[in-house]
CSV table of C-alpha atoms and ligand atoms in Angstrom, one decimal:
chain,number,residue,atom,x,y,z
A,1,MET,CA,17.3,1.3,4.1
A,2,VAL,CA,18.5,4.2,6.3
A,3,ALA,CA,21.5,3.0,8.4
A,4,PRO,CA,20.6,2.6,12.1
A,5,GLU,CA,23.9,4.5,12.9
A,6,LYS,CA,22.4,7.6,11.3
A,7,ILE,CA,19.3,7.3,13.4
A,8,HIS,CA,21.3,6.6,16.5
A,9,SER,CA,23.3,9.8,16.3
A,10,ALA,CA,20.1,11.8,16.3
A,11,PHE,CA,18.7,9.6,19.1
A,12,ALA,CA,21.7,10.0,21.3
A,13,ALA,CA,21.9,13.7,20.8
A,14,ARG,CA,18.2,14.2,21.8
A,15,PHE,CA,17.4,11.4,24.2
A,16,GLY,CA,20.7,10.1,25.6
A,17,SER,CA,21.5,6.4,25.6
A,18,GLY,CA,20.2,4.1,23.0
A,19,GLY,CA,17.1,2.0,22.5
A,20,ARG,CA,16.0,-0.9,20.2
A,21,PHE,CA,16.0,-0.7,16.4
A,22,TYR,CA,13.1,-1.9,14.2
A,23,CYS,CA,12.2,-1.4,10.6
A,24,ALA,CA,9.1,-1.9,8.4
A,25,PRO,CA,9.0,-1.7,4.6
A,26,GLY,CA,6.9,-0.1,2.0
A,27,ARG,CA,5.2,-2.4,-0.6
A,28,VAL,CA,4.5,-3.0,-4.2
A,29,ASN,CA,1.4,-4.7,-5.5
A,30,LEU,CA,1.7,-6.8,-8.7
A,31,ILE,CA,-2.1,-7.0,-9.4
A,32,GLY,CA,-5.3,-6.7,-7.4
A,33,GLU,CA,-5.9,-3.0,-7.0
A,34,HIS,CA,-8.9,-1.5,-5.0
A,35,THR,CA,-9.9,-5.1,-4.3
A,36,ASP,CA,-8.9,-5.2,-0.6
A,37,TYR,CA,-11.7,-3.2,0.8
A,38,ASN,CA,-14.1,-5.2,-1.4
A,39,LEU,CA,-12.8,-8.3,0.4
A,40,GLY,CA,-11.2,-9.7,-2.8
A,41,PHE,CA,-7.6,-10.7,-3.5
A,42,VAL,CA,-4.4,-8.7,-3.6
A,43,LEU,CA,-0.8,-9.7,-4.5
A,44,PRO,CA,1.6,-7.3,-2.8
A,45,GLY,CA,5.2,-7.8,-1.6
A,46,ALA,CA,7.3,-5.9,0.9
A,47,ILE,CA,10.2,-4.0,-0.7
A,48,ASP,CA,13.8,-3.1,0.2
A,49,LYS,CA,12.8,0.5,1.2
A,50,ALA,CA,11.7,1.0,4.8
A,51,ILE,CA,11.1,3.1,7.8
A,52,THR,CA,13.8,2.5,10.4
A,53,LEU,CA,13.2,3.4,14.0
A,54,GLU,CA,15.0,3.6,17.4
A,55,ILE,CA,12.8,3.5,20.4
A,56,ARG,CA,13.1,3.3,24.2
A,57,PRO,CA,10.6,3.6,27.1
A,58,ASN,CA,11.1,6.9,28.9
A,59,ASN,CA,9.3,6.2,32.3
A,60,SER,CA,6.7,8.9,31.7
A,61,ASN,CA,3.3,9.3,30.1
A,62,ALA,CA,4.6,11.3,27.3
A,63,TYR,CA,5.6,10.3,23.8
A,64,ARG,CA,8.5,12.1,22.2
A,65,VAL,CA,9.1,11.3,18.5
A,66,TYR,CA,11.6,12.9,16.2
A,67,SER,CA,11.4,12.6,12.4
A,68,LEU,CA,14.9,12.8,11.0
A,69,ASP,CA,13.6,13.4,7.5
A,70,TYR,CA,11.3,16.3,8.5
A,71,ASP,CA,13.7,17.5,11.2
A,72,ASP,CA,10.7,17.8,13.4
A,73,GLU,CA,9.9,16.6,16.9
A,74,VAL,CA,6.5,16.2,18.5
A,75,ARG,CA,5.6,15.5,22.1
A,76,PHE,CA,2.1,14.2,22.9
A,77,ALA,CA,0.2,12.3,25.4
A,78,ALA,CA,-2.4,9.5,25.0
A,79,GLY,CA,-5.9,10.9,24.2
A,80,GLU,CA,-4.6,14.0,22.6
A,81,ALA,CA,-6.6,15.4,19.6
A,82,LYS,CA,-5.1,15.4,16.1
A,83,LEU,CA,-1.6,16.8,15.8
A,84,PRO,CA,-0.7,19.6,13.3
A,85,GLN,CA,2.0,17.5,11.6
A,86,ALA,CA,0.5,15.0,9.3
A,87,TRP,CA,3.3,12.4,9.9
A,88,ALA,CA,2.8,12.5,13.7
A,89,ASN,CA,-0.8,11.5,13.4
A,90,TYR,CA,0.2,8.1,12.1
A,91,VAL,CA,2.2,7.6,15.3
A,92,LEU,CA,-0.5,9.0,17.5
A,93,GLY,CA,-3.1,6.9,15.7
A,94,VAL,CA,-1.1,3.7,16.3
A,95,VAL,CA,-0.6,4.5,20.0
A,96,MET,CA,-4.3,5.2,20.4
A,97,GLU,CA,-5.3,2.0,18.7
A,98,PHE,CA,-3.2,0.1,21.3
A,99,HIS,CA,-5.0,2.1,24.0
A,100,SER,CA,-8.4,1.3,22.6
A,101,ARG,CA,-7.5,-2.4,22.7
A,102,CYS,CA,-6.6,-2.0,26.4
A,103,PHE,CA,-2.9,-1.8,26.0
A,104,GLY,CA,-2.0,1.4,27.8
A,105,VAL,CA,1.3,2.1,26.0
A,106,PRO,CA,3.8,3.7,28.4
A,107,GLY,CA,5.7,6.8,27.3
A,108,PHE,CA,8.6,6.4,24.9
A,109,ASP,CA,11.2,8.3,23.0
A,110,ALA,CA,11.7,7.5,19.3
A,111,VAL,CA,13.6,8.7,16.3
A,112,PHE,CA,12.8,7.4,12.8
A,113,ALA,CA,13.8,8.0,9.2
A,114,GLY,CA,13.0,6.2,5.9
A,115,ASP,CA,13.8,5.7,2.3
A,116,VAL,CA,10.3,4.9,1.1
A,117,PRO,CA,9.5,7.7,-1.4
A,118,LEU,CA,6.7,9.8,0.0
A,119,GLY,CA,3.5,10.1,-2.0
A,120,GLY,CA,4.8,7.6,-4.5
A,121,GLY,CA,2.1,5.0,-3.8
A,122,LEU,CA,4.6,2.7,-2.0
A,123,SER,CA,2.8,3.0,1.3
A,124,SER,CA,5.2,5.1,3.3
A,125,SER,CA,2.4,5.7,5.8
A,126,ALA,CA,1.7,2.0,6.2
A,127,ALA,CA,5.5,1.5,6.7
A,128,LEU,CA,5.4,4.1,9.5
A,129,GLU,CA,2.4,2.6,11.1
A,130,SER,CA,3.7,-0.9,10.9
A,131,ALA,CA,7.1,0.1,12.2
A,132,PHE,CA,5.6,1.7,15.3
A,133,ALA,CA,3.0,-1.0,15.8
A,134,PHE,CA,5.6,-3.8,15.5
A,135,ALA,CA,8.0,-1.9,17.8
A,136,ILE,CA,5.5,-1.1,20.5
A,137,ASN,CA,4.2,-4.7,20.5
A,138,ASP,CA,7.7,-6.1,20.9
A,139,LEU,CA,9.0,-3.5,23.3
A,140,PHE,CA,6.2,-3.9,25.8
A,141,ASN,CA,5.6,-7.6,25.2
A,142,TYR,CA,2.0,-7.3,24.2
A,143,GLY,CA,2.1,-10.5,22.3
A,144,LEU,CA,-0.1,-9.4,19.4
A,145,GLY,CA,0.2,-11.2,16.0
A,146,LYS,CA,1.1,-9.6,12.7
A,147,LEU,CA,-2.5,-9.5,11.5
A,148,GLU,CA,-3.6,-7.6,14.6
A,149,LEU,CA,-0.8,-5.2,14.2
A,150,ALA,CA,-1.8,-4.7,10.6
A,151,GLN,CA,-5.4,-4.0,11.8
A,152,ILE,CA,-4.0,-1.4,14.3
A,153,GLY,CA,-2.2,0.4,11.4
A,154,GLN,CA,-5.3,0.2,9.2
A,155,SER,CA,-7.6,1.7,11.9
A,156,ALA,CA,-5.0,4.4,12.6
A,157,GLU,CA,-5.2,5.3,8.9
A,158,HIS,CA,-9.0,5.4,9.0
A,159,LYS,CA,-9.3,7.5,12.1
A,160,TYR,CA,-6.2,9.7,12.0
A,161,ALA,CA,-5.6,10.2,8.2
A,162,GLY,CA,-9.2,10.0,7.1
A,163,VAL,CA,-8.6,7.4,4.4
A,164,ARG,CA,-10.8,4.3,4.6
A,165,CYS,CA,-8.1,2.1,3.3
A,166,GLY,CA,-8.2,-1.7,3.1
A,167,ILE,CA,-5.7,-4.0,4.9
A,168,MET,CA,-3.3,-4.6,2.0
A,169,ASP,CA,-0.5,-2.1,2.8
A,170,GLN,CA,-0.1,-2.8,6.5
A,171,PHE,CA,-0.5,-6.5,5.9
A,172,ALA,CA,2.3,-6.6,3.3
A,173,SER,CA,4.6,-4.4,5.4
A,174,LEU,CA,4.2,-6.8,8.3
A,175,HIS,CA,4.1,-10.2,6.6
A,176,GLY,CA,6.6,-9.6,3.7
A,177,GLU,CA,9.2,-12.2,3.0
A,178,GLN,CA,12.2,-12.0,0.7
A,179,GLY,CA,11.6,-13.2,-2.8
A,180,LYS,CA,7.9,-13.9,-2.1
A,181,LEU,CA,4.6,-12.2,-3.0
A,182,ILE,CA,1.7,-12.5,-0.7
A,183,GLN,CA,-1.6,-13.7,-2.2
A,184,LEU,CA,-4.0,-12.4,0.4
A,185,ASP,CA,-7.6,-13.2,0.6
A,186,CYS,CA,-9.0,-10.1,2.2
A,187,ARG,CA,-12.2,-11.9,3.2
A,188,SER,CA,-10.8,-14.8,5.1
A,189,LEU,CA,-7.5,-13.0,5.8
A,190,GLU,CA,-5.7,-16.2,4.8
A,191,HIS,CA,-2.6,-15.8,2.7
A,192,GLU,CA,-0.3,-17.9,0.6
A,193,MET,CA,3.3,-16.9,-0.2
A,194,ILE,CA,4.0,-17.0,-3.9
A,195,PRO,CA,7.7,-17.3,-4.8
A,196,PHE,CA,8.7,-14.4,-7.1
A,197,ALA,CA,12.4,-14.1,-8.0
A,198,PRO,CA,12.4,-14.2,-11.8
A,199,ALA,CA,15.9,-14.4,-13.1
A,200,ASP,CA,15.3,-12.5,-16.3
A,201,TRP,CA,12.6,-10.0,-15.3
A,202,ARG,CA,12.8,-6.9,-13.1
A,203,VAL,CA,10.2,-4.9,-11.3
A,204,VAL,CA,10.7,-1.2,-12.1
A,205,LEU,CA,8.7,1.6,-10.6
A,206,ILE,CA,8.3,4.8,-12.5
A,207,ASP,CA,7.1,7.6,-10.2
A,208,THR,CA,5.1,10.4,-11.9
A,209,HIS,CA,6.0,12.6,-9.0
A,210,VAL,CA,2.5,13.9,-8.9
A,211,LYS,CA,-0.2,13.5,-6.3
A,212,HIS,CA,-3.5,14.9,-7.3
A,213,SER,CA,-5.3,16.6,-4.4
A,214,LEU,CA,-8.4,14.6,-5.0
A,215,ALA,CA,-6.7,11.3,-4.1
A,216,SER,CA,-8.1,10.6,-0.7
A,217,SER,CA,-11.6,12.0,-1.3
A,218,GLU,CA,-11.9,10.0,-4.5
A,219,TYR,CA,-10.6,6.9,-2.7
A,220,ASN,CA,-13.3,7.2,-0.1
A,221,GLN,CA,-15.9,7.9,-2.8
A,222,ARG,CA,-14.9,4.7,-4.7
A,223,ARG,CA,-15.5,2.8,-1.6
A,224,GLU,CA,-18.9,4.3,-1.2
A,225,GLN,CA,-19.7,3.5,-4.8
A,226,CYS,CA,-18.8,-0.2,-4.2
A,227,GLU,CA,-21.0,-0.2,-1.1
A,228,ALA,CA,-23.9,1.2,-3.2
A,229,GLY,CA,-23.3,-1.6,-5.7
A,230,VAL,CA,-23.5,-4.2,-2.9
A,231,LYS,CA,-26.8,-2.6,-1.6
A,232,ALA,CA,-28.3,-2.9,-5.1
A,233,LEU,CA,-27.2,-6.5,-5.4
A,234,GLN,CA,-28.7,-7.4,-2.0
A,235,LYS,CA,-32.2,-6.7,-3.3
A,236,ARG,CA,-31.9,-9.9,-5.4
A,237,HIS,CA,-29.2,-11.8,-3.6
A,238,THR,CA,-29.5,-11.4,0.2
A,239,HIS,CA,-26.3,-13.3,0.9
A,240,VAL,CA,-24.1,-10.7,-0.8
A,241,LYS,CA,-22.0,-9.0,1.8
A,242,SER,CA,-19.3,-7.5,-0.5
A,243,LEU,CA,-18.3,-7.5,-4.1
A,244,ARG,CA,-16.4,-10.6,-3.5
A,245,ASP,CA,-19.7,-12.4,-3.4
A,246,ALA,CA,-20.8,-11.1,-6.8
A,247,ASP,CA,-20.1,-12.3,-10.4
A,248,LEU,CA,-20.6,-10.6,-13.7
A,249,PRO,CA,-24.1,-12.0,-14.5
A,250,MET,CA,-25.3,-10.8,-11.1
A,251,LEU,CA,-24.0,-7.3,-11.8
A,252,GLU,CA,-25.8,-7.3,-15.2
A,253,GLU,CA,-29.1,-8.2,-13.5
A,254,SER,CA,-28.8,-5.2,-11.2
A,255,ARG,CA,-27.3,-2.9,-13.7
A,256,ARG,CA,-30.3,-0.6,-14.1
A,257,GLU,CA,-30.8,-0.1,-10.3
A,258,MET,CA,-27.1,0.6,-9.8
A,259,GLY,CA,-26.7,3.1,-12.6
A,260,GLU,CA,-23.8,3.1,-15.0
A,261,THR,CA,-21.1,4.6,-12.8
A,262,VAL,CA,-21.6,2.2,-9.9
A,263,PHE,CA,-21.9,-0.7,-12.4
A,264,SER,CA,-18.5,0.2,-13.9
A,265,ARG,CA,-16.9,0.4,-10.5
A,266,CYS,CA,-18.3,-3.0,-9.5
A,267,ARG,CA,-17.5,-4.6,-12.9
A,268,TYR,CA,-13.8,-3.5,-12.5
A,269,VAL,CA,-13.6,-5.1,-9.0
A,270,VAL,CA,-15.2,-8.4,-10.1
A,271,GLU,CA,-12.9,-8.6,-13.1
A,272,GLU,CA,-9.8,-7.7,-11.2
A,273,ASN,CA,-10.3,-10.6,-8.8
A,274,ILE,CA,-10.6,-12.9,-11.8
A,275,ARG,CA,-7.4,-11.4,-13.3
A,276,LEU,CA,-5.5,-11.9,-10.1
A,277,LEU,CA,-6.4,-15.5,-9.7
A,278,ARG,CA,-5.5,-16.2,-13.3
A,279,GLY,CA,-2.3,-14.1,-12.8
A,280,VAL,CA,-1.2,-16.1,-9.8
A,281,GLY,CA,-1.6,-19.3,-11.9
A,282,LEU,CA,0.6,-17.8,-14.6
A,283,LEU,CA,3.3,-16.7,-12.1
A,284,LYS,CA,3.4,-20.2,-10.7
A,285,ALA,CA,3.9,-21.6,-14.2
A,286,GLY,CA,6.7,-19.0,-14.8
A,287,ASP,CA,4.8,-17.4,-17.6
A,288,PHE,CA,5.7,-13.7,-17.0
A,289,THR,CA,4.8,-12.6,-20.5
A,290,ALA,CA,1.2,-13.7,-20.0
A,291,PHE,CA,1.1,-12.3,-16.5
A,292,GLY,CA,2.1,-8.9,-17.9
A,293,LYS,CA,-1.0,-9.0,-20.1
A,294,GLU,CA,-3.1,-9.2,-17.0
A,295,MET,CA,-1.3,-6.2,-15.6
A,296,PHE,CA,-2.1,-4.2,-18.8
A,297,ALA,CA,-5.7,-5.3,-18.5
A,298,SER,CA,-5.8,-4.2,-14.8
A,299,HIS,CA,-4.6,-0.8,-15.8
A,300,ALA,CA,-7.3,-0.5,-18.5
A,301,GLY,CA,-9.9,-1.3,-15.9
A,302,LEU,CA,-8.5,1.2,-13.4
A,303,ARG,CA,-8.4,3.8,-16.1
A,304,HIS,CA,-11.8,3.3,-17.8
A,305,LEU,CA,-14.0,1.6,-15.4
A,306,TYR,CA,-12.7,2.5,-11.9
A,307,ALA,CA,-11.5,5.9,-13.1
A,308,VAL,CA,-8.6,6.3,-10.6
A,309,SER,CA,-5.8,6.9,-13.1
A,310,CYS,CA,-4.6,10.2,-14.5
A,311,ASP,CA,-2.8,11.5,-17.6
A,312,GLU,CA,0.6,11.0,-16.2
A,313,LEU,CA,0.1,7.4,-15.2
A,314,ASP,CA,-1.7,6.6,-18.5
A,315,HIS,CA,1.2,8.1,-20.5
A,316,LEU,CA,3.8,6.0,-18.7
A,317,VAL,CA,1.8,2.8,-19.2
A,318,ASP,CA,1.0,3.6,-22.9
A,319,THR,CA,4.7,4.3,-23.5
A,320,ALA,CA,5.9,1.2,-21.8
A,321,ALA,CA,3.3,-0.9,-23.7
A,322,GLN,CA,5.0,0.0,-27.0
A,323,LEU,CA,8.4,-1.0,-25.9
A,324,PRO,CA,9.8,-4.6,-26.6
A,325,GLY,CA,10.8,-6.2,-23.3
A,326,THR,CA,7.9,-4.8,-21.3
A,327,ALA,CA,5.7,-7.7,-20.2
A,328,GLY,CA,3.3,-5.5,-18.3
A,329,ALA,CA,2.7,-2.2,-16.7
A,330,ARG,CA,0.0,-0.6,-14.6
A,331,MET,CA,-0.7,2.1,-12.1
A,332,MET,CA,-0.2,1.0,-8.6
A,333,GLY,CA,-1.9,1.8,-5.3
A,334,GLY,CA,-4.8,4.2,-4.8
A,335,GLY,CA,-4.2,6.2,-8.0
A,336,PHE,CA,-4.4,9.8,-9.1
A,337,GLY,CA,-0.6,10.0,-9.2
A,338,GLY,CA,2.2,7.9,-7.7
A,339,CYS,CA,4.0,5.1,-9.6
A,340,THR,CA,3.5,2.7,-12.4
A,341,ILE,CA,4.8,-0.8,-11.8
A,342,ASN,CA,6.5,-2.3,-14.8
A,343,LEU,CA,7.6,-5.9,-15.4
A,344,VAL,CA,10.4,-5.6,-17.8
A,345,SER,CA,13.0,-8.0,-19.1
A,346,GLU,CA,16.5,-7.6,-17.7
A,347,ALA,CA,17.9,-6.9,-21.2
A,348,ALA,CA,15.3,-4.2,-22.0
A,349,ARG,CA,15.4,-2.5,-18.6
A,350,GLU,CA,17.7,0.4,-19.5
A,351,THR,CA,15.9,1.2,-22.7
A,352,VAL,CA,12.5,1.1,-21.2
A,353,ILE,CA,13.5,3.4,-18.4
A,354,ALA,CA,15.2,5.8,-20.8
A,355,ARG,CA,12.3,5.9,-23.3
A,356,CYS,CA,9.6,6.3,-20.7
A,357,SER,CA,11.6,9.0,-18.9
A,358,GLU,CA,12.3,11.0,-22.1
A,359,SER,CA,8.7,10.8,-23.3
A,360,PHE,CA,7.3,11.7,-19.9
A,361,GLU,CA,9.6,14.7,-19.5
A,362,LYS,CA,8.7,16.0,-23.0
A,363,LYS,CA,5.0,15.9,-22.2
A,364,PHE,CA,4.9,16.9,-18.6
A,365,GLY,CA,8.0,19.1,-18.2
A,366,HIS,CA,9.6,17.1,-15.4
A,367,LYS,CA,11.5,13.8,-15.2
A,368,PRO,CA,9.8,10.9,-13.5
A,369,LEU,CA,11.8,9.1,-10.7
A,370,VAL,CA,12.8,5.5,-11.2
A,371,TYR,CA,13.1,2.9,-8.5
A,372,ASP,CA,14.3,-0.7,-8.8
A,373,VAL,CA,12.8,-2.8,-6.1
A,374,VAL,CA,13.6,-6.1,-4.6
A,375,ILE,CA,10.9,-8.1,-2.8
A,376,SER,CA,12.1,-8.2,0.8
A,377,ASP,CA,11.3,-9.1,4.4
A,378,GLY,CA,8.6,-7.4,6.3
A,379,ALA,CA,8.7,-5.6,9.7
A,380,ARG,CA,11.4,-6.9,12.1
A,381,ARG,CA,13.6,-6.0,15.0
A,382,LEU,CA,17.1,-5.1,14.0
A,383,SER,CA,18.9,-5.2,17.3
B,401,LIG,C1,-4.2,2.3,-1.0
B,401,LIG,C2,-4.8,1.6,0.2
B,401,LIG,C3,-4.9,0.1,0.0
B,401,LIG,C4,-5.6,-0.3,-1.3
B,401,LIG,C5,-4.9,0.5,-2.4
B,401,LIG,C6,-5.6,0.2,-3.8
B,401,LIG,O1,-2.8,1.9,-1.1
B,401,LIG,O2,-4.1,2.0,1.3
B,401,LIG,O3,-5.7,-0.4,1.1
B,401,LIG,O4,-6.9,-0.1,-1.3
B,401,LIG,O5,-4.8,1.9,-2.2
B,401,LIG,O6,-5.5,-1.1,-4.1
């Protein structure tokens, strides 16, 4: 996490005396990908990489926000159209979502910085949205709960970043707890904390350091394909509202109407929910080796049925799969780049990282980045 002192020197230089400090983390997701917007299950956890923020009301109607990492300041007022800086739209989006819920956020000055790798699939944007949503709610005593704050971040992403994301990233950033994963039912929005602090296993992220430009359009298209699947199912089963209400025999029945592409997308989602529930049982029983197999199966589905992987991710997973000590590996997040998440034994960790890195560099000409992550607390006030 970026030290608050570092943020405070920039804040003091720009805006004078200090404000309050908050932070909100990025997330990993062990299993359950592209299931959130299909109202299925996800299993994320907040991580020890976060956006840290200092903020103070400025007795005006203007918002002044400085990004230390981009060395860029924006000033805007409520109701303003989209801003040229992509990062600033997440902040504008959050402010506007409060406004649309009848909380007329007074002007503020803020400085933020983060150590959530950008474009790595660790939800740096959700961390930014959650940091501002949490801070605004606390600073102005709006009394909203974490779920409502997550929904504010999610809507900001829909309207100001154009990605029709599910609730997972913002939910995890706000609800995270140290040493615990969150099993979230995206239909009921109920969650259960699953202890996850295995002594002999480590979560290692290997970042391809690529982000294919199709990522957000393909993401929205997957969502539409799932909606098309639901429409086809509704002809026979009127109660079906999302793929959460479907099972494999129902999909088979409607296969012809759906067409093969939509069928594959739906089949992946239905199977991924089954894998997740089985996986949680295995984690509770402490069987990390068997859990890892579910991770590999998840990747195979994302690659062949859901078609959101890419050569770089596949290569990392295939390489890790051949190395002793890897329980499981899969792409993580929306896909088309970003990270793989690997569950590796403590003893094999160094070798797995070295072998994956070498092999990746040989094939793609650049080294992947590696992050060890610890499951940590969610958004909070620091002072
Ligand atoms: C992105 C979205 C999430 C989720 C994942 C895929 O991270 O923001 O809502 O859909 O992709 O599981």
